[in-house]
XYZ file of C-alpha atoms in Angstrom:
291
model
C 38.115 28.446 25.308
C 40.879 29.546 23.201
C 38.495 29.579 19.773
C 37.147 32.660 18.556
C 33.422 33.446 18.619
C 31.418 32.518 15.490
C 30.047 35.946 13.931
C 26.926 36.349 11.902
C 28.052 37.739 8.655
C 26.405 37.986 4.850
C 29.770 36.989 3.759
C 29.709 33.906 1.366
C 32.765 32.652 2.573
C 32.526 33.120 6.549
C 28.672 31.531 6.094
C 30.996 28.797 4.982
C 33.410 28.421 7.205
C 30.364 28.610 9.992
C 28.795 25.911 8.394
C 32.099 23.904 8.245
C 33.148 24.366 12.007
C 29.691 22.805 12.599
C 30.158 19.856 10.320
C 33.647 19.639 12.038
C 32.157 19.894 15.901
C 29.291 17.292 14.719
C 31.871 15.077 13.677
C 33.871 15.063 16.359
C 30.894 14.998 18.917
C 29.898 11.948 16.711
C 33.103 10.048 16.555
C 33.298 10.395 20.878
C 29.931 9.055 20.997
C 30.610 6.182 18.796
C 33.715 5.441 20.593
C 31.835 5.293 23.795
C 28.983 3.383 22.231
C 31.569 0.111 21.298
C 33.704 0.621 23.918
C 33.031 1.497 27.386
C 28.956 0.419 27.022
C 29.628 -2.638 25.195
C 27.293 -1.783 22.104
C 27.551 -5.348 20.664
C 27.036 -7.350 23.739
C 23.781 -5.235 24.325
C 22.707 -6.091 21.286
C 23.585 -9.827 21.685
C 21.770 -9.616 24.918
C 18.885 -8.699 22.815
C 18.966 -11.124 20.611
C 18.712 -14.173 23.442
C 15.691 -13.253 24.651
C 14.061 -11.340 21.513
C 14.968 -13.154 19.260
C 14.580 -16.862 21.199
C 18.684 -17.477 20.576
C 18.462 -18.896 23.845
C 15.714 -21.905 23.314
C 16.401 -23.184 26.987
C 15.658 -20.094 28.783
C 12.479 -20.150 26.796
C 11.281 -23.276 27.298
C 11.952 -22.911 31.316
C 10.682 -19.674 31.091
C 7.203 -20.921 29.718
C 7.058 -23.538 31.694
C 6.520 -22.425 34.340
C 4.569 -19.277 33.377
C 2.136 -20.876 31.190
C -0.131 -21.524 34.434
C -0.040 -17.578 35.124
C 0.066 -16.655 31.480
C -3.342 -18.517 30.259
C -5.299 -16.026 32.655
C -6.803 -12.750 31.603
C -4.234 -9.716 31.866
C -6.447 -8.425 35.392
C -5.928 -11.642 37.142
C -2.365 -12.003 36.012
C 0.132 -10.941 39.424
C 3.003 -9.119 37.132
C 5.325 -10.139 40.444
C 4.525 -13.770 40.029
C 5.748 -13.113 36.222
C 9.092 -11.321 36.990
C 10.101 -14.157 39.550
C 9.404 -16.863 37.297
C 11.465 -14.902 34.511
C 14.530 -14.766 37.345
C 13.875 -18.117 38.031
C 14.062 -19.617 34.261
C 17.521 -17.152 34.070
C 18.948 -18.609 36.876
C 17.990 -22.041 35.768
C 19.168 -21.731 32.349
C 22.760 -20.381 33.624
C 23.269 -17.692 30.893
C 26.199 -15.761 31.030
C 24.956 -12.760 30.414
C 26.075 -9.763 32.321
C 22.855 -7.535 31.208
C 20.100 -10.099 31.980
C 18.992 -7.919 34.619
C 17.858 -5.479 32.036
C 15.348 -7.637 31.282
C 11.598 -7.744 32.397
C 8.146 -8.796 31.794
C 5.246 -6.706 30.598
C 1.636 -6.845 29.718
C 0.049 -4.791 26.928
C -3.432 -3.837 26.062
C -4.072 -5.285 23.019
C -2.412 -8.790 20.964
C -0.282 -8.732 18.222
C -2.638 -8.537 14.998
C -4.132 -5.642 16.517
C -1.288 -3.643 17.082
C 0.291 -4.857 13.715
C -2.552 -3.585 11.520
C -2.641 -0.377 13.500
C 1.163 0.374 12.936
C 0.832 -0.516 9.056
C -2.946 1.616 9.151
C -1.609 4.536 10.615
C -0.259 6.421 7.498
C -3.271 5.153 5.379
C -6.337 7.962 6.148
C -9.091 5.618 4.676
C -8.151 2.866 6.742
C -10.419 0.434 8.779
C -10.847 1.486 12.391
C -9.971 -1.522 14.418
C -12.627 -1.804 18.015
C -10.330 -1.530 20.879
C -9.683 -4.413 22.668
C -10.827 -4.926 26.433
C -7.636 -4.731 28.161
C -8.736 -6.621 31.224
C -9.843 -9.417 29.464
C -7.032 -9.773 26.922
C -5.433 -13.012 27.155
C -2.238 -13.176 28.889
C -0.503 -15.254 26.397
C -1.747 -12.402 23.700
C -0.784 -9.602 25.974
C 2.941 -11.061 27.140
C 5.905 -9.936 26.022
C 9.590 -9.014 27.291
C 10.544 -5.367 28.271
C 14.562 -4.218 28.017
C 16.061 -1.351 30.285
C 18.944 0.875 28.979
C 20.274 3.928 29.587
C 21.882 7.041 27.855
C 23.823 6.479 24.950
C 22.464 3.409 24.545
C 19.157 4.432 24.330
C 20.127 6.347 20.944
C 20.254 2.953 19.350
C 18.208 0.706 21.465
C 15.558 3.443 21.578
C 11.506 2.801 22.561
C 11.007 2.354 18.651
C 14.083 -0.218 18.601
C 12.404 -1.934 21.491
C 8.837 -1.954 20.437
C 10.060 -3.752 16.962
C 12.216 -6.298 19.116
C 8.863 -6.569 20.733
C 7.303 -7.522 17.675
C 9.032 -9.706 16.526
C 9.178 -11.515 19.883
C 5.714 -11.707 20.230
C 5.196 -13.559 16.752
C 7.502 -15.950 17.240
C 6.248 -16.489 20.949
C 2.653 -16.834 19.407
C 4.379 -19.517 17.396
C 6.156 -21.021 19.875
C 2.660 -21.258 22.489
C 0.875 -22.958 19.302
C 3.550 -25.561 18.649
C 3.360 -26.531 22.428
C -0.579 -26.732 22.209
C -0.216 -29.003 19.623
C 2.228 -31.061 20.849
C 0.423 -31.222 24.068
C -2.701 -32.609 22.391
C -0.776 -35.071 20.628
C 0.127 -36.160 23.907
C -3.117 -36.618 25.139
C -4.441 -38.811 22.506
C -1.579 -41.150 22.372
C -3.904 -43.580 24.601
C -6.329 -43.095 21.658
C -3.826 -43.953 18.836
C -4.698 -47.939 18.806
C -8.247 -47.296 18.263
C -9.139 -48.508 14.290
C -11.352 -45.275 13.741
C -10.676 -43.204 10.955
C -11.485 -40.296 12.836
C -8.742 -40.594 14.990
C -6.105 -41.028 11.630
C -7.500 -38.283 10.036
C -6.940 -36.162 13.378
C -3.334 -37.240 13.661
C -2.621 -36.878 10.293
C -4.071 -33.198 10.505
C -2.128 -32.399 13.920
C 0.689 -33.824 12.114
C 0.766 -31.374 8.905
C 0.046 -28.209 11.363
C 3.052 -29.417 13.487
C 4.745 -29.282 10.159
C 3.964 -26.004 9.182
C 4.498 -24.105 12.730
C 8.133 -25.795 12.555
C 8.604 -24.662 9.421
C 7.627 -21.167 9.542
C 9.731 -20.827 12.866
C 12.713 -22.129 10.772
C 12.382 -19.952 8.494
C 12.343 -17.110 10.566
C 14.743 -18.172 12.691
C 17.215 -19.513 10.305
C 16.507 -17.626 7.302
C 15.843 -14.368 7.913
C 16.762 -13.264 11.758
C 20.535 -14.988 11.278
C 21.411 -14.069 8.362
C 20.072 -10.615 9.094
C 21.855 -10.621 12.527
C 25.219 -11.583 10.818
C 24.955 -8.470 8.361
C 24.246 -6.264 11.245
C 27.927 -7.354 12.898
C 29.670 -6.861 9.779
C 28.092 -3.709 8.773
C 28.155 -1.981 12.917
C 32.261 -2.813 12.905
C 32.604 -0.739 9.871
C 30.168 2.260 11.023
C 32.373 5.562 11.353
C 29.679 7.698 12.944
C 26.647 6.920 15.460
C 24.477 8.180 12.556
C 25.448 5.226 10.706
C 25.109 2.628 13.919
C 21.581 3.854 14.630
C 20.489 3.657 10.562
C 22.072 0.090 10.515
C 19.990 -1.042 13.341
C 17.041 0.756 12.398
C 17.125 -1.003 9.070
C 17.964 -4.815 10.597
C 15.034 -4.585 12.108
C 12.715 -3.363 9.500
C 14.325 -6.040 7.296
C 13.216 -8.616 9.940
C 10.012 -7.623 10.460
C 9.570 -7.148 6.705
C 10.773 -10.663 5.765
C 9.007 -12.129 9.127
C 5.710 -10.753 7.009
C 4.895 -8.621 9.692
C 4.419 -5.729 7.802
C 1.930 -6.711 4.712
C -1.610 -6.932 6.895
C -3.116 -9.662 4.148
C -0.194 -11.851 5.041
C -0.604 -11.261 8.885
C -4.161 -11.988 8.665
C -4.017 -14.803 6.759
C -1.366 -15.938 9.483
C -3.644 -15.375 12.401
C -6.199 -17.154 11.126
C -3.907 -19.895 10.458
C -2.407 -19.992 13.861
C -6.272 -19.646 15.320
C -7.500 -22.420 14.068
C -4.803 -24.533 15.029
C -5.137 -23.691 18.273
C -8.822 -24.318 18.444
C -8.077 -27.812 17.123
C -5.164 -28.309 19.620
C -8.319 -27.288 22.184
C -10.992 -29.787 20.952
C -8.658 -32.782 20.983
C -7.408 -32.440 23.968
């Protein structure tokens, strides 16, 4: 109150010292923020929080969680009850005990198109020559290609862990849930032909010896997501978010852990994400026919 009121003048060196009571008023405004950000709201567990259920660092939630959604999830999106979804998620929380004081942040949602689709439209959208994908049909969308988590937070929080933030967390979720639904297909039809396994036919060998090398290559691709790039990405992040001095810095850090995971997840070059699809596709329409 005490301050005296900023004047326009031509004058070089009041322009300056305008300019400099701004930088000043930013920085402080900035610093407050920050404070607030890793203090009171708990920036890092937030983001931890995220990372359980985004990122599948908490495999026995998951596995609870789709087991007892698959049933619901296998339907197309307009038969799917989103209530049935959200109890089964609180149900596979409470079952899995996590400790986590945010978990109620969390939530279920259905989108309109799968994950190929919305990838190629986020890497087509600054080309002007590029192929127009058809719209899918919402209603009959797959749930399993539609699923994927939603996260609630509020102001400041939502300065980092903004709709973008979330959408990419989305991304990334999705792929590796993809990944995960595959692997379980598979395994499943293994399953069903053990009863088969005895029989000297070598039809059956060179089916098991197939499943077998697809197994392989979902569990390695997960690893190397998992382990190779979303860890070792996740530990930078720490390091570099305890030495941010401005919120500036916390939200560019972020931004940039993410675009590094979705980068190195090869999310973001379409000929490697359709070449992936395909993969994953047929795999699941052999899991199909030998079950």
């Amino acid at each position: 109150a005490g301050r005296d009121v900023l004047a326009y003048s031509a004058d070089g060196r009041q322009l300056r010292a305008t300019l400099t009571a701004i930088e000043d008023a930013r920085e402080w405004a900035s610093a407050l923020v920050l404070e607030l950000m890793l203090g009171e709201q708990k920036l890092m567990a937030r983001l931890a929080s995220m990372k359980h259920y985004f990122l599948l660092d908490q495999g026995d939630f998951f596995v609870h969680f789709l087991d007892s959604a698959e049933e619901e999830l296998v339907k197309p999106v307009s038969q799917i009850s989103r209530g049935k979804l959200l109890s089964k998620l609180e149900l596979s929380l409470r079952q899995a005990a996590i400790a986590d004081p945010y978990k109620e942040s969390l939530s279920c949602d259905l989108l309109p198109y799968n994950l190929t689709n919305q990838l190629l439209r986020i890497i087509n959208s600054a080309r002007s020559s590029a192929t127009q994908h058809e719209p899918q049909q919402a209603a009959k969308t797959p749930g399993l290609d539609a699923f994927t988590f939603d996260y609630k937070v509020e102001w400041p929080l939502s300065l980092i862990l903004s709709k973008n933030a979330i959408i990419k967390y989305q991304l990334v979720f999705r792929h590796l849930f993809h990944c995960k639904h595959v692997e379980r297909q598979l395994s499943s039809s293994w399953l069903a032909q053990q009863a088969a396994k005895a029989l000297p036919s070598e039809v059956f060998s060179s089916s098991f010896g197939l499943r077998q090398r697809m197994l392989h290559f979902l569990q390695n691709i997960e690893y190397y997501m998992m382990f190779e790039v979303l860890e070792p990405n996740w530990h930078v992040l720490r390091l570099r978010l305890q030495a941010a001095r401005r919120v500036d810095e916390l939200i560019s850090l972020h931004h940039d852990f993410l675009d590094s995971c979705l980068k190195e997840c090869m999310l973001r070059d379409a000929v490697l994400l359709k070449l992936l699809a395909k993969l994953l596709t047929i795999c699941v329409m052999f899991a199909d026919a030998n079950r």
